[in-house]
Coordinates of C-alpha atoms in Angstrom, one line a residue:
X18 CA 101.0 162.9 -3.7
X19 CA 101.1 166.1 -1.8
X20 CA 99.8 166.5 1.8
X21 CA 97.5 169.6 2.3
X22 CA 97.4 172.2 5.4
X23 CA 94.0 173.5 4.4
X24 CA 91.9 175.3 7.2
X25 CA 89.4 173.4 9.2
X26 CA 85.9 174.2 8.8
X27 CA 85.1 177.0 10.3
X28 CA 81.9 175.2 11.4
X29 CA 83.7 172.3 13.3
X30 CA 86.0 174.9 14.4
X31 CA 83.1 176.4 16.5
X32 CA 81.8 173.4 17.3
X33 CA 85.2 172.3 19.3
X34 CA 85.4 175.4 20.8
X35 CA 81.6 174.9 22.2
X36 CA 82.3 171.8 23.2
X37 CA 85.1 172.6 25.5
X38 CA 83.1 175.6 27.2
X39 CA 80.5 173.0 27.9
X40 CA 82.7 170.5 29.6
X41 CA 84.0 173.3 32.0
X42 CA 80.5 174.6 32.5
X43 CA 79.9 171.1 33.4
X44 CA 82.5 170.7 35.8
X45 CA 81.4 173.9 38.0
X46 CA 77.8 172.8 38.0
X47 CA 77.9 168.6 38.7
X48 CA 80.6 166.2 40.4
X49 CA 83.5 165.5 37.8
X50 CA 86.5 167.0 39.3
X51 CA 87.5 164.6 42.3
X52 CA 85.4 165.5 45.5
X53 CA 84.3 168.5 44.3
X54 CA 80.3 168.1 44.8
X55 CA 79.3 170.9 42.0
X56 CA 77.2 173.7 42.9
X57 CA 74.0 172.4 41.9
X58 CA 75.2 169.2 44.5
X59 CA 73.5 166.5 41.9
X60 CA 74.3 163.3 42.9
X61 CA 72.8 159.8 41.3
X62 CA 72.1 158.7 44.6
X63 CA 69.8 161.8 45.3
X64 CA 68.1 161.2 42.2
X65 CA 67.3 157.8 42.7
X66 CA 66.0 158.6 46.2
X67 CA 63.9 161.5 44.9
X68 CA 62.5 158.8 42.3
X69 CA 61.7 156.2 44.9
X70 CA 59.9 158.8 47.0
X71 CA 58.4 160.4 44.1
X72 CA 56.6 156.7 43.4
X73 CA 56.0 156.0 47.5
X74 CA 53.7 159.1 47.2
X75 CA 52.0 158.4 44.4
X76 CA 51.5 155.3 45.3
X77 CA 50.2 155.8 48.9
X78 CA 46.3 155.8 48.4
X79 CA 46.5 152.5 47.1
X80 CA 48.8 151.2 50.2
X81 CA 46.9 152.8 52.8
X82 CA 43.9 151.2 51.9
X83 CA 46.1 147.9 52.4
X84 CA 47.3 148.7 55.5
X85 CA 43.5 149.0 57.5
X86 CA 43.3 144.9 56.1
X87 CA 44.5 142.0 58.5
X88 CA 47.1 140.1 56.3
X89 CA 45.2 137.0 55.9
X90 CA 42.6 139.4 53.5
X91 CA 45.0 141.4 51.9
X92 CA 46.1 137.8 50.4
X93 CA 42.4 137.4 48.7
X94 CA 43.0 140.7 47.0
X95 CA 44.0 140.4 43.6
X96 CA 45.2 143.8 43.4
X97 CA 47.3 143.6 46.5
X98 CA 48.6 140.0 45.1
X99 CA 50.0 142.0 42.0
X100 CA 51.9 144.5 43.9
X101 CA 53.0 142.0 46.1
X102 CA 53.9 139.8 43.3
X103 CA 56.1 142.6 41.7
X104 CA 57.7 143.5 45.4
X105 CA 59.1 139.6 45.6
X106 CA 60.4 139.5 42.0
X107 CA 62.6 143.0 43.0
X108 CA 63.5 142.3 46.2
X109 CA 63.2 138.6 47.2
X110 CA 63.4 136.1 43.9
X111 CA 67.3 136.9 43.8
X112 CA 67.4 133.8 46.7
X113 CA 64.1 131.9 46.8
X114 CA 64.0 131.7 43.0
X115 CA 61.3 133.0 40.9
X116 CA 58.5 130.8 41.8
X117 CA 59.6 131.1 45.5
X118 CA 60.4 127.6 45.9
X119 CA 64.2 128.1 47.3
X120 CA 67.6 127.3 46.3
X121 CA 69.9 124.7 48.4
X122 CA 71.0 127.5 51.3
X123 CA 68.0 129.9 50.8
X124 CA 63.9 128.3 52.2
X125 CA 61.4 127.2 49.9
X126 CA 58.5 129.9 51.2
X127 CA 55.6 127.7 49.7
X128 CA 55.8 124.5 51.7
X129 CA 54.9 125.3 55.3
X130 CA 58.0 125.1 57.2
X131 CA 59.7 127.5 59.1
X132 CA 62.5 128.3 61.0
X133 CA 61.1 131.5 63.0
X134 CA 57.1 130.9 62.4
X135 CA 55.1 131.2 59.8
X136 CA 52.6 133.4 60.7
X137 CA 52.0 137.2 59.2
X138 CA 53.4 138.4 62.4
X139 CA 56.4 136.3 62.2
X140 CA 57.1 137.1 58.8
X141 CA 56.8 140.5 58.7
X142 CA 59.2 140.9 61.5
X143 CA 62.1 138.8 59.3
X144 CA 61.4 141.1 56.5
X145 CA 61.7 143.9 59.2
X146 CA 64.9 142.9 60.9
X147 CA 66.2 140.3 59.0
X148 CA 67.8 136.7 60.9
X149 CA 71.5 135.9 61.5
X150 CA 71.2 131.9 61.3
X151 CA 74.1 130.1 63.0
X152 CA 74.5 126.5 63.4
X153 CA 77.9 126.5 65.4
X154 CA 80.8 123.6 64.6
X155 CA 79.6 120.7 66.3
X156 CA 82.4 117.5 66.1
X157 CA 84.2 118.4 69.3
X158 CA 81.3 118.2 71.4
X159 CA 80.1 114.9 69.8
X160 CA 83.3 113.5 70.0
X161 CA 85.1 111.7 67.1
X162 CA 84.7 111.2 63.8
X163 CA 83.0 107.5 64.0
X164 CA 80.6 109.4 66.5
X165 CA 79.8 112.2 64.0
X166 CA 79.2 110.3 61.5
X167 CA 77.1 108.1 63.8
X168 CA 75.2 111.0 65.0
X169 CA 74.4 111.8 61.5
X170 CA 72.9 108.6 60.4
X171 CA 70.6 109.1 63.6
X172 CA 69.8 112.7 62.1
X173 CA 68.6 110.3 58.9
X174 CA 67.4 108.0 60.5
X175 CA 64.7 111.1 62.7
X176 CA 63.1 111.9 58.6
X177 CA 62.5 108.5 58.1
X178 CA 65.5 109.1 54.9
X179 CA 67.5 106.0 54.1
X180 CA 70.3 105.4 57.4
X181 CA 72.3 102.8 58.7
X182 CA 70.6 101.7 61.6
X183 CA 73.3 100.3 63.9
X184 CA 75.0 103.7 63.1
X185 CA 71.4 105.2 64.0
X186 CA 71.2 103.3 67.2
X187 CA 75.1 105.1 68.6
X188 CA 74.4 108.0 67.6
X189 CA 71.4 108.4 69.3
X190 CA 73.2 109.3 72.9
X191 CA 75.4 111.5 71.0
X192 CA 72.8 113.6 69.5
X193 CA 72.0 115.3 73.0
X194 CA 74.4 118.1 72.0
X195 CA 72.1 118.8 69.1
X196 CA 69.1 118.4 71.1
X197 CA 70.1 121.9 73.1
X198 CA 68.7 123.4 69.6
X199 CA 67.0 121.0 67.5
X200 CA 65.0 119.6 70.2
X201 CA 64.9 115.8 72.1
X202 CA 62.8 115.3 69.0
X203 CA 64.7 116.5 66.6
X204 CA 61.6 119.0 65.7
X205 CA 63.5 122.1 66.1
X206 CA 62.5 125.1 68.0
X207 CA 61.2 128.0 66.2
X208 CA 62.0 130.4 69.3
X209 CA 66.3 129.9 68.0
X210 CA 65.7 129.3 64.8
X211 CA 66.9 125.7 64.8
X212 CA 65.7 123.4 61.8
X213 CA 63.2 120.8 62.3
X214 CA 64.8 117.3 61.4
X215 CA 62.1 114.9 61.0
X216 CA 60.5 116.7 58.4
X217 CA 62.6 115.7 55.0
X218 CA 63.3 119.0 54.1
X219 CA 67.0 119.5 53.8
X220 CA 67.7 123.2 53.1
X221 CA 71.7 122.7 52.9
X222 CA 71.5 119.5 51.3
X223 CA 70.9 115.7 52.1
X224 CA 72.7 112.8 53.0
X225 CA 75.5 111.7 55.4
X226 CA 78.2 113.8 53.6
X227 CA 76.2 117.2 54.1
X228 CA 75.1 116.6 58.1
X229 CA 78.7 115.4 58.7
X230 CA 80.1 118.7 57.1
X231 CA 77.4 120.9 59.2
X232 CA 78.4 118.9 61.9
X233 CA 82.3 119.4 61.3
X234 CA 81.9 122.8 60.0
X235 CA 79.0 124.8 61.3
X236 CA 76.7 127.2 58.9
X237 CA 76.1 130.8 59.1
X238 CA 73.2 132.5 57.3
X239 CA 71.8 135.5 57.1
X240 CA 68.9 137.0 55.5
X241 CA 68.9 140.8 55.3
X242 CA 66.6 143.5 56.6
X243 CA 64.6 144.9 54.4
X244 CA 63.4 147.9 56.3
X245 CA 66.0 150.5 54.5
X246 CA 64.2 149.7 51.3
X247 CA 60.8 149.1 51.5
X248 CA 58.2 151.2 53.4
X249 CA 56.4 149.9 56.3
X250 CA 53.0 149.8 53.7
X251 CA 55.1 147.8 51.0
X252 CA 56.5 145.0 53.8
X253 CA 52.7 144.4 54.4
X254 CA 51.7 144.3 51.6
X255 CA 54.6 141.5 50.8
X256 CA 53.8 139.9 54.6
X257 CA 50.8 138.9 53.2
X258 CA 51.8 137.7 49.9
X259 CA 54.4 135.5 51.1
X260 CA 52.0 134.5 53.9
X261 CA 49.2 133.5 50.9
X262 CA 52.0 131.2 49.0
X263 CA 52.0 128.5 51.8
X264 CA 48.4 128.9 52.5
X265 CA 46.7 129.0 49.7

């Protein structure tokens, strides 16, 4: 066998040339070369902001025709249900799960209880702002460990939930600290954020275990604004979906 130095095609000869003036073309008109912007200063981040206004304007007649209705109607609107539907599968299923029933850490937005309020009003300004829950570690002000894990039997014992009730009975003194938050009656107070504890409804978990661990260990959560990305017209829309869900 003999190896051959024939020409390349002239063909993919021009074509390799071509492609090399393109690449440098490139480079002078988008980002490619380190910071350098590009002269026609494309970015993806424009683009998809030019996108997401493009839609908010073509969408706007239908929204503003939303926005004159009291939330409470909006959620007997079919039309307003499916846009709302849509908004919580982008922006809110990724934590209260697809049928917006929670996950352990994350509220189950069907059944009625809240931790801020569960009006339209109430709910509309957590989508707004957001809330920064924080159940602070609690074992040194209850004292020791027997008494923390007395306290939590009595936490049990406030839902009606399986307890010990000698346990129940010492921790009852003990549960003053808590009662700063949660309430004398364990209800909670919607004003702080604090969770009601007679209800059943365990959004970190149930049993001894779990309320000695908050105790021990405290619990921050936080649920983020959504002001940045949806309009004021798409948060009512949503307001009123979520509202519907736990009053239907």
């Amino acid at each position: 066998m003999r190896e051959m130095n024939n020409p390349l095609p002239r063909w993919w000869s021009y074509m390799f040339v071509i492609t090399i003036v393109f690449s440098l073309v490139y480079l002078v008109l988008y980002p490619g070369l380190g910071s350098n912007p590009g002269t026609l200063g494309w970015t993806s981040a424009k683009l998809h902001a030019d996108e997401i206004a493009k839609g908010n304007a073509e969408t706007a007649p239908i929204y503003a025709k939303f926005m004159a209705m009291k939330a409470e109607d909006i959620a007997k609107d079919a039309q307003a249900m499916a846009i709302g539907e849509r908004l919580y599968g982008n922006n809110c299923a990724q934590c209260h799960a697809s049928d917006a029933r929670g996950n352990k850490g994350f509220p189950n937005l069907t059944d009625g209880d809240w931790l801020h309020g569960g009006t339209p009003e109430k709910i509309k300004e957590t989508l707004l702002g957001g809330r920064n829950g924080n159940m602070p570690p609690m074992a040194a002000a209850v004292g020791s460990a027997d008494d923390v894990k007395n306290v939590a039997q009595y936490v049990l014992s406030l839902s009606g939930s399986p307890h010990d009730s000698a346990r129940a009975a010492l921790g009852k003194d003990k549960f003053a600290v808590c009662a700063a938050c949660h309430g004398p009656d364990g209800k909670g107070m919607q004003a702080v954020g604090s969770a009601n504890l007679t209800d059943n409804i365990w959004l970190h978990g149930f049993g001894e275990k779990t309320i000695v661990e908050m105790i021990n260990n405290g619990k921050v959560n936080v649920m983020p604004a959504q002001n940045e990305k949806l309009t004021e017209a798409q948060i009512h829309v949503l307001t009123s979906y979520i509202w519907g869900m736990s009053n239907k």
